[in-house]
């Protein structure tokens, strides 16, 4: 009897402690819970160039477009800023002829059930921005620049060779939206003990989006670091997944931190969507050691601004501990149940121990 009583007490205590810990952990861990649902990718450009002013750039990006007999375009997406020139090298990797035909309408997606005749007719009536034909193994160069009126548009490129578009041969040139208002500028410093200070960049006053965020990042130590900003709102990176993540979600900023104190590198991005965006250092081991922070756009940072670095780790630790203790409690309760002691033993019998 005594052992069953101890078991029941253990179960009760564990459940109480577990629930208490979860009560502490859950409110803190909300951003983590939101992490699973990654939103649509935002920002640009994805070729290592920062836009000059509010999402425009007079730079040139080189893009190699492979055309295959699948039939398909690789890549199937090109992200540019207004006034950025795309220098395209289009390579036909296949044995069939294909075209690269770029629509001039940034708000129209061609229906894939359109007939080849109607597709030709469409481009006769709406002259494409680029239209080149590639015979087997041929390589063709083409340049195009998207002007200010194209901001925010998605321009489809297709092959008009009959039934290639219909079979999935298309992609999109996406032009970033222009930021509203002046850019907001922040700074952060990398330290030798592997932190960003400050680790919270508070752009909660950015309520009119898109907004251009500028970050100057320097070094108060001597180690090499990067400043690498996630493009996905509400997503918590982890040391084990960030490499894979960034291979499919190009960072908004990904630049080395200067190693000489007092000098800064500047990165910028136009943020389209309210929320938090994580930045990390991608030097092996640094993120795991605490080298991360968050940019909050149009939303209030958590109240723990003084100790932002530990919030996610502590809250998830508390949550894990809470779940573990609760689990022990439940196991003990189940054991107690099968020992015939649940529901609670009437109080009167307590006196007999
Ligand atoms: Cu680092």
Short mmCIF file of C-alpha atoms and ligand atoms in Angstrom, two decimals:
data_model
loop_
_atom_site.label_atom_id
_atom_site.label_comp_id
_atom_site.label_asym_id
_atom_site.label_seq_id
_atom_site.Cartn_x
_atom_site.Cartn_y
_atom_site.Cartn_z
CA UNK A 1 0.00 0.00 0.00
CA UNK A 2 2.77 2.38 0.91
CA UNK A 3 4.43 1.98 -2.48
CA UNK A 4 1.17 2.63 -4.29
CA UNK A 5 0.63 5.74 -2.24
CA UNK A 6 4.12 6.99 -3.11
CA UNK A 7 3.40 6.20 -6.75
CA UNK A 8 0.21 8.22 -6.71
CA UNK A 9 1.94 11.15 -5.03
CA UNK A 10 4.74 10.97 -7.55
CA UNK A 11 2.24 11.03 -10.39
CA UNK A 12 0.41 14.03 -8.96
CA UNK A 13 3.59 15.97 -8.24
CA UNK A 14 5.00 15.27 -11.68
CA UNK A 15 1.83 16.37 -13.44
CA UNK A 16 1.66 19.56 -11.36
CA UNK A 17 5.31 20.44 -12.01
CA UNK A 18 4.98 19.50 -15.67
CA UNK A 19 1.92 21.69 -16.18
CA UNK A 20 3.62 24.58 -14.36
CA UNK A 21 6.71 24.33 -16.53
CA UNK A 22 4.59 24.16 -19.66
CA UNK A 23 2.71 27.21 -18.45
CA UNK A 24 5.99 29.10 -18.32
CA UNK A 25 7.36 27.66 -21.52
CA UNK A 26 4.41 27.93 -23.88
CA UNK A 27 3.95 31.73 -23.90
CA UNK A 28 7.68 32.20 -24.47
CA UNK A 29 7.85 29.67 -27.21
CA UNK A 30 5.12 31.03 -29.48
CA UNK A 31 7.54 32.09 -32.22
CA UNK A 32 8.95 28.57 -32.27
CA UNK A 33 5.50 27.12 -32.75
CA UNK A 34 4.95 29.41 -35.68
CA UNK A 35 8.18 28.32 -37.25
CA UNK A 36 6.78 25.25 -38.89
CA UNK A 37 4.64 27.10 -41.38
CA UNK A 38 7.11 28.85 -43.63
CA UNK A 39 5.45 31.52 -45.69
CA UNK A 40 6.12 32.49 -49.25
CA UNK A 41 9.56 33.63 -50.06
CA UNK A 42 10.07 37.35 -50.09
CA UNK A 43 12.70 39.83 -50.99
CA UNK A 44 15.46 39.83 -53.49
CA UNK A 45 17.73 39.92 -55.24
CA UNK A 46 18.95 36.36 -54.91
CA UNK A 47 22.24 36.84 -56.62
CA UNK A 48 24.28 38.47 -53.89
CA UNK A 49 23.54 42.05 -54.84
CA UNK A 50 21.93 44.56 -52.55
CA UNK A 51 19.53 47.03 -54.14
CA UNK A 52 20.62 50.66 -54.14
CA UNK A 53 17.59 52.66 -53.11
CA UNK A 54 14.28 51.31 -51.91
CA UNK A 55 14.43 48.18 -53.95
CA UNK A 56 15.93 49.45 -57.15
CA UNK A 57 19.29 48.65 -58.59
CA UNK A 58 21.16 49.66 -61.68
CA UNK A 59 23.37 46.59 -61.39
CA UNK A 60 23.56 43.67 -63.78
CA UNK A 61 22.98 40.07 -62.80
CA UNK A 62 24.15 37.13 -64.85
CA UNK A 63 21.72 34.25 -65.09
CA UNK A 64 22.30 31.00 -66.92
CA UNK A 65 19.01 29.54 -68.10
CA UNK A 66 19.08 25.89 -69.05
CA UNK A 67 16.47 24.59 -71.44
CA UNK A 68 15.76 20.88 -71.40
CA UNK A 69 13.65 18.37 -73.27
CA UNK A 70 11.70 17.53 -70.09
CA UNK A 71 10.52 20.08 -71.30
CA UNK A 72 11.53 22.63 -68.66
CA UNK A 73 13.36 25.82 -67.83
CA UNK A 74 16.01 25.67 -65.10
CA UNK A 75 15.72 27.83 -63.11
CA UNK A 76 11.97 28.30 -63.23
CA UNK A 77 12.18 31.55 -61.24
CA UNK A 78 14.27 34.69 -61.57
CA UNK A 79 14.02 37.44 -58.93
CA UNK A 80 15.07 40.95 -59.85
CA UNK A 81 14.79 44.51 -58.66
CA UNK A 82 13.52 47.44 -60.63
CA UNK A 83 16.13 48.76 -63.08
CA UNK A 84 18.33 45.73 -62.60
CA UNK A 85 19.57 44.31 -65.90
CA UNK A 86 19.44 40.56 -66.35
CA UNK A 87 22.12 39.22 -68.63
CA UNK A 88 20.73 35.87 -69.70
CA UNK A 89 22.73 33.04 -71.15
CA UNK A 90 20.20 30.53 -72.44
CA UNK A 91 21.58 27.08 -73.11
CA UNK A 92 19.62 24.38 -74.88
CA UNK A 93 20.67 21.15 -73.17
CA UNK A 94 18.31 19.06 -75.26
CA UNK A 95 17.81 17.73 -78.78
CA UNK A 96 14.59 19.56 -79.52
CA UNK A 97 14.02 23.19 -80.40
CA UNK A 98 12.59 25.47 -77.71
CA UNK A 99 11.86 29.14 -77.31
CA UNK A 100 12.41 31.50 -74.40
CA UNK A 101 9.49 33.89 -74.65
CA UNK A 102 9.03 36.41 -71.82
CA UNK A 103 5.57 37.90 -71.40
CA UNK A 104 5.22 41.66 -71.04
CA UNK A 105 2.22 41.36 -68.72
CA UNK A 106 3.29 41.13 -65.08
CA UNK A 107 -0.16 40.37 -63.75
CA UNK A 108 -1.28 37.64 -66.12
CA UNK A 109 -0.57 33.92 -65.79
CA UNK A 110 -1.20 32.00 -68.97
CA UNK A 111 -3.59 29.06 -68.58
CA UNK A 112 -1.81 25.79 -69.22
CA UNK A 113 -4.77 24.47 -71.19
CA UNK A 114 -4.41 27.18 -73.83
CA UNK A 115 -4.06 25.81 -77.35
CA UNK A 116 -0.74 26.29 -79.19
CA UNK A 117 -2.61 28.47 -81.71
CA UNK A 118 -4.00 30.74 -79.01
CA UNK A 119 -0.60 30.96 -77.31
CA UNK A 120 0.92 32.23 -80.57
CA UNK A 121 -1.98 34.60 -81.00
CA UNK A 122 -1.50 35.93 -77.47
CA UNK A 123 2.11 36.86 -78.15
CA UNK A 124 1.18 38.44 -81.50
CA UNK A 125 -1.24 40.69 -79.65
CA UNK A 126 1.04 41.25 -76.63
CA UNK A 127 4.63 41.43 -77.92
CA UNK A 128 7.00 39.64 -75.52
CA UNK A 129 9.96 41.34 -73.81
CA UNK A 130 12.30 38.60 -75.00
CA UNK A 131 11.64 36.02 -77.69
CA UNK A 132 14.46 33.78 -78.84
CA UNK A 133 14.52 30.36 -80.46
CA UNK A 134 17.07 27.77 -79.44
CA UNK A 135 17.86 24.88 -81.72
CA UNK A 136 19.42 21.69 -80.38
CA UNK A 137 22.50 22.42 -78.20
CA UNK A 138 22.41 26.09 -79.11
CA UNK A 139 23.37 28.91 -76.72
CA UNK A 140 21.84 32.36 -77.04
CA UNK A 141 22.39 35.56 -75.03
CA UNK A 142 19.65 38.02 -74.19
CA UNK A 143 19.45 41.05 -71.90
CA UNK A 144 16.42 42.68 -70.40
CA UNK A 145 15.75 45.35 -67.78
CA UNK A 146 12.54 45.73 -65.83
CA UNK A 147 11.60 49.40 -65.43
CA UNK A 148 9.78 51.09 -62.55
CA UNK A 149 6.33 50.22 -63.84
CA UNK A 150 7.06 46.51 -63.43
CA UNK A 151 7.54 46.64 -59.64
CA UNK A 152 5.73 43.83 -57.89
CA UNK A 153 4.95 42.02 -61.13
CA UNK A 154 5.43 38.40 -62.11
CA UNK A 155 6.30 37.95 -65.76
CA UNK A 156 5.89 34.50 -67.20
CA UNK A 157 8.36 32.94 -69.60
CA UNK A 158 7.32 30.05 -71.77
CA UNK A 159 8.30 28.00 -74.77
CA UNK A 160 5.84 28.55 -77.59
CA UNK A 161 6.87 25.40 -79.45
CA UNK A 162 3.54 23.53 -79.60
CA UNK A 163 2.70 21.58 -76.45
CA UNK A 164 5.90 22.48 -74.55
CA UNK A 165 4.28 25.22 -72.46
CA UNK A 166 1.27 22.96 -72.01
CA UNK A 167 3.60 20.24 -70.71
CA UNK A 168 4.99 22.52 -68.02
CA UNK A 169 7.69 24.54 -69.76
CA UNK A 170 7.31 27.88 -68.02
CA UNK A 171 8.75 30.02 -65.26
CA UNK A 172 8.48 33.52 -63.81
CA UNK A 173 10.56 36.66 -63.56
CA UNK A 174 9.48 38.31 -60.30
CA UNK A 175 10.19 42.00 -59.83
CA UNK A 176 10.47 43.18 -56.24
CA UNK A 177 8.08 45.75 -54.95
CA UNK A 178 9.33 49.22 -54.19
CA UNK A 179 9.71 50.21 -50.57
CA UNK A 180 7.51 52.95 -49.15
CA UNK A 181 9.05 55.74 -47.16
CA UNK A 182 12.65 56.11 -46.09
CA UNK A 183 14.81 53.09 -45.28
CA UNK A 184 15.29 52.10 -41.63
CA UNK A 185 18.88 51.58 -40.58
CA UNK A 186 20.25 49.34 -37.83
CA UNK A 187 23.62 48.13 -36.66
CA UNK A 188 24.89 45.08 -34.87
CA UNK A 189 28.34 43.89 -33.82
CA UNK A 190 29.81 40.40 -33.79
CA UNK A 191 31.72 39.45 -30.66
CA UNK A 192 34.49 36.94 -29.97
CA UNK A 193 32.21 35.08 -27.58
CA UNK A 194 29.96 34.36 -30.56
CA UNK A 195 27.05 36.70 -30.22
CA UNK A 196 25.50 39.54 -32.14
CA UNK A 197 25.16 42.66 -29.99
CA UNK A 198 22.46 43.83 -30.16
CA UNK A 199 20.68 40.66 -31.21
CA UNK A 200 17.31 42.34 -31.60
CA UNK A 201 16.78 44.77 -34.47
CA UNK A 202 13.54 46.54 -33.65
CA UNK A 203 11.70 47.78 -36.73
CA UNK A 204 8.29 47.57 -35.07
CA UNK A 205 7.57 51.12 -36.26
CA UNK A 206 7.67 49.91 -39.84
CA UNK A 207 3.94 49.65 -40.28
CA UNK A 208 3.80 50.71 -43.93
CA UNK A 209 5.22 47.90 -45.99
CA UNK A 210 7.22 47.15 -48.07
CA UNK A 211 10.01 48.76 -46.06
CA UNK A 212 13.69 48.84 -46.82
CA UNK A 213 15.84 47.66 -43.91
CA UNK A 214 19.51 48.53 -43.88
CA UNK A 215 21.88 46.76 -41.49
CA UNK A 216 25.45 47.85 -40.78
CA UNK A 217 27.35 45.00 -39.19
CA UNK A 218 30.76 45.25 -37.59
CA UNK A 219 33.06 43.31 -35.30
CA UNK A 220 34.25 44.08 -31.81
CA UNK A 221 36.45 40.99 -31.90
CA UNK A 222 38.84 39.45 -34.37
CA UNK A 223 37.09 36.28 -35.52
CA UNK A 224 35.50 35.82 -38.93
CA UNK A 225 31.71 35.83 -39.09
CA UNK A 226 28.86 36.29 -41.51
CA UNK A 227 25.64 38.24 -41.28
CA UNK A 228 23.04 36.05 -42.92
CA UNK A 229 19.38 37.06 -42.88
CA UNK A 230 16.57 34.56 -43.45
CA UNK A 231 14.04 35.45 -46.17
CA UNK A 232 11.17 33.69 -44.40
CA UNK A 233 9.00 35.50 -41.88
CA UNK A 234 8.27 33.71 -38.62
CA UNK A 235 10.79 30.96 -39.18
CA UNK A 236 13.26 29.82 -36.52
CA UNK A 237 16.39 28.36 -38.04
CA UNK A 238 18.23 25.58 -36.28
CA UNK A 239 21.96 24.79 -36.31
CA UNK A 240 21.20 21.46 -37.96
CA UNK A 241 18.99 22.73 -40.78
CA UNK A 242 20.21 26.16 -41.79
CA UNK A 243 22.54 24.98 -44.57
CA UNK A 244 19.76 23.05 -46.26
CA UNK A 245 17.32 25.86 -45.61
CA UNK A 246 19.49 28.52 -47.23
CA UNK A 247 20.19 26.31 -50.24
CA UNK A 248 16.51 26.55 -51.13
CA UNK A 249 15.67 29.93 -49.55
CA UNK A 250 18.31 32.39 -50.58
CA UNK A 251 19.19 34.72 -47.71
CA UNK A 252 18.10 38.34 -48.00
CA UNK A 253 21.58 39.30 -46.85
CA UNK A 254 24.60 36.99 -46.74
CA UNK A 255 27.82 38.89 -46.28
CA UNK A 256 31.06 38.54 -44.30
CA UNK A 257 31.45 40.66 -41.18
CA UNK A 258 34.62 42.75 -41.42
CA UNK A 259 37.37 41.57 -39.05
CA UNK A 260 38.88 44.98 -38.42
CA UNK A 261 37.16 46.81 -35.55
CA UNK A 262 35.42 50.03 -36.48
CA UNK A 263 34.61 49.03 -40.02
CA UNK A 264 31.17 47.96 -41.11
CA UNK A 265 29.63 46.12 -44.02
CA UNK A 266 26.17 47.13 -45.09
CA UNK A 267 23.41 44.83 -46.21
CA UNK A 268 19.85 45.68 -47.08
CA UNK A 269 16.57 44.07 -47.97
CA UNK A 270 13.06 45.15 -48.79
CA UNK A 271 10.70 43.42 -46.39
CA UNK A 272 7.21 42.77 -47.69
CA UNK A 273 5.60 41.06 -44.74
CA UNK A 274 5.26 41.92 -41.04
CA UNK A 275 6.88 39.58 -38.59
CA UNK A 276 10.24 38.38 -37.38
CA UNK A 277 13.20 37.37 -39.48
CA UNK A 278 16.13 35.49 -38.01
CA UNK A 279 19.74 36.31 -38.77
CA UNK A 280 22.67 34.07 -37.98
CA UNK A 281 26.38 33.60 -38.50
CA UNK A 282 27.01 30.68 -40.85
CA UNK A 283 30.60 30.02 -39.73
CA UNK A 284 30.52 26.36 -38.52
CA UNK A 285 29.68 26.13 -34.83
CA UNK A 286 28.89 29.80 -34.33
CA UNK A 287 25.10 29.62 -34.65
CA UNK A 288 25.01 26.68 -32.23
CA UNK A 289 27.05 28.78 -29.77
CA UNK A 290 24.42 31.52 -29.77
CA UNK A 291 25.32 33.60 -32.80
CA UNK A 292 21.84 34.56 -33.94
CA UNK A 293 19.33 37.34 -33.58
CA UNK A 294 16.01 38.59 -34.85
CA UNK A 295 14.76 41.46 -36.95
CA UNK A 296 11.23 42.47 -35.99
CA UNK A 297 9.32 44.32 -38.70
CA UNK A 298 6.02 45.95 -37.85
CA UNK A 299 5.67 43.83 -34.72
CA UNK A 300 6.86 44.30 -31.16
CA UNK A 301 9.88 42.28 -30.11
CA UNK A 302 9.32 40.02 -27.08
CA UNK A 303 9.56 41.85 -23.74
CA UNK A 304 12.90 40.20 -23.00
CA UNK A 305 14.78 42.69 -25.15
CA UNK A 306 17.56 42.77 -22.58
CA UNK A 307 18.29 39.10 -23.03
CA UNK A 308 16.98 38.22 -26.46
CA UNK A 309 19.54 35.59 -27.25
CA UNK A 310 18.45 33.19 -24.58
CA UNK A 311 14.69 33.49 -25.07
CA UNK A 312 14.22 30.84 -27.70
CA UNK A 313 16.66 28.41 -26.12
CA UNK A 314 15.41 28.88 -22.57
CA UNK A 315 11.77 28.68 -23.53
CA UNK A 316 12.26 25.55 -25.59
CA UNK A 317 14.33 24.07 -22.76
CA UNK A 318 11.58 24.82 -20.28
CA UNK A 319 9.06 23.33 -22.66
CA UNK A 320 11.05 20.13 -23.08
CA UNK A 321 11.56 19.86 -19.32
CA UNK A 322 7.86 20.49 -18.73
CA UNK A 323 6.84 17.89 -21.27
CA UNK A 324 9.30 15.38 -19.79
CA UNK A 325 8.06 15.86 -16.23
CA UNK A 326 4.46 15.75 -17.39
CA UNK A 327 5.23 12.55 -19.29
CA UNK A 328 6.69 10.97 -16.14
CA UNK A 329 3.58 12.05 -14.26
CA UNK A 330 1.31 10.50 -16.85
CA UNK A 331 3.30 7.26 -16.86
CA UNK A 332 3.10 7.11 -13.07
CA UNK A 333 -0.61 7.89 -13.22
CA UNK A 334 -1.15 5.12 -15.75
CA UNK A 335 0.75 2.68 -13.54
CA UNK A 336 -1.33 3.83 -10.60
CA UNK A 337 -4.50 3.36 -12.66
CA UNK A 338 -3.60 -0.21 -13.44
CA UNK A 339 -2.91 -0.68 -9.74
CA UNK A 340 -6.53 0.24 -9.09
CA UNK A 341 -5.76 3.58 -7.36
CA UNK A 342 -7.33 6.04 -9.76
CA UNK A 343 -9.62 7.88 -9.24
CA UNK A 344 -8.24 9.23 -6.04
CA UNK A 345 -8.55 7.02 -2.98
CA UNK A 346 -11.17 8.29 -0.54
CA UNK A 347 -9.60 10.55 2.13
CA UNK A 348 -10.77 8.34 5.00
CA UNK A 349 -8.36 5.54 4.16
CA UNK A 350 -5.41 7.94 4.30
CA UNK A 351 -5.48 7.80 8.07
CA UNK A 352 -4.71 4.12 8.15
CA UNK A 353 -1.14 4.43 6.89
CU1 LIG B 1 30.43 33.87 -36.35
#
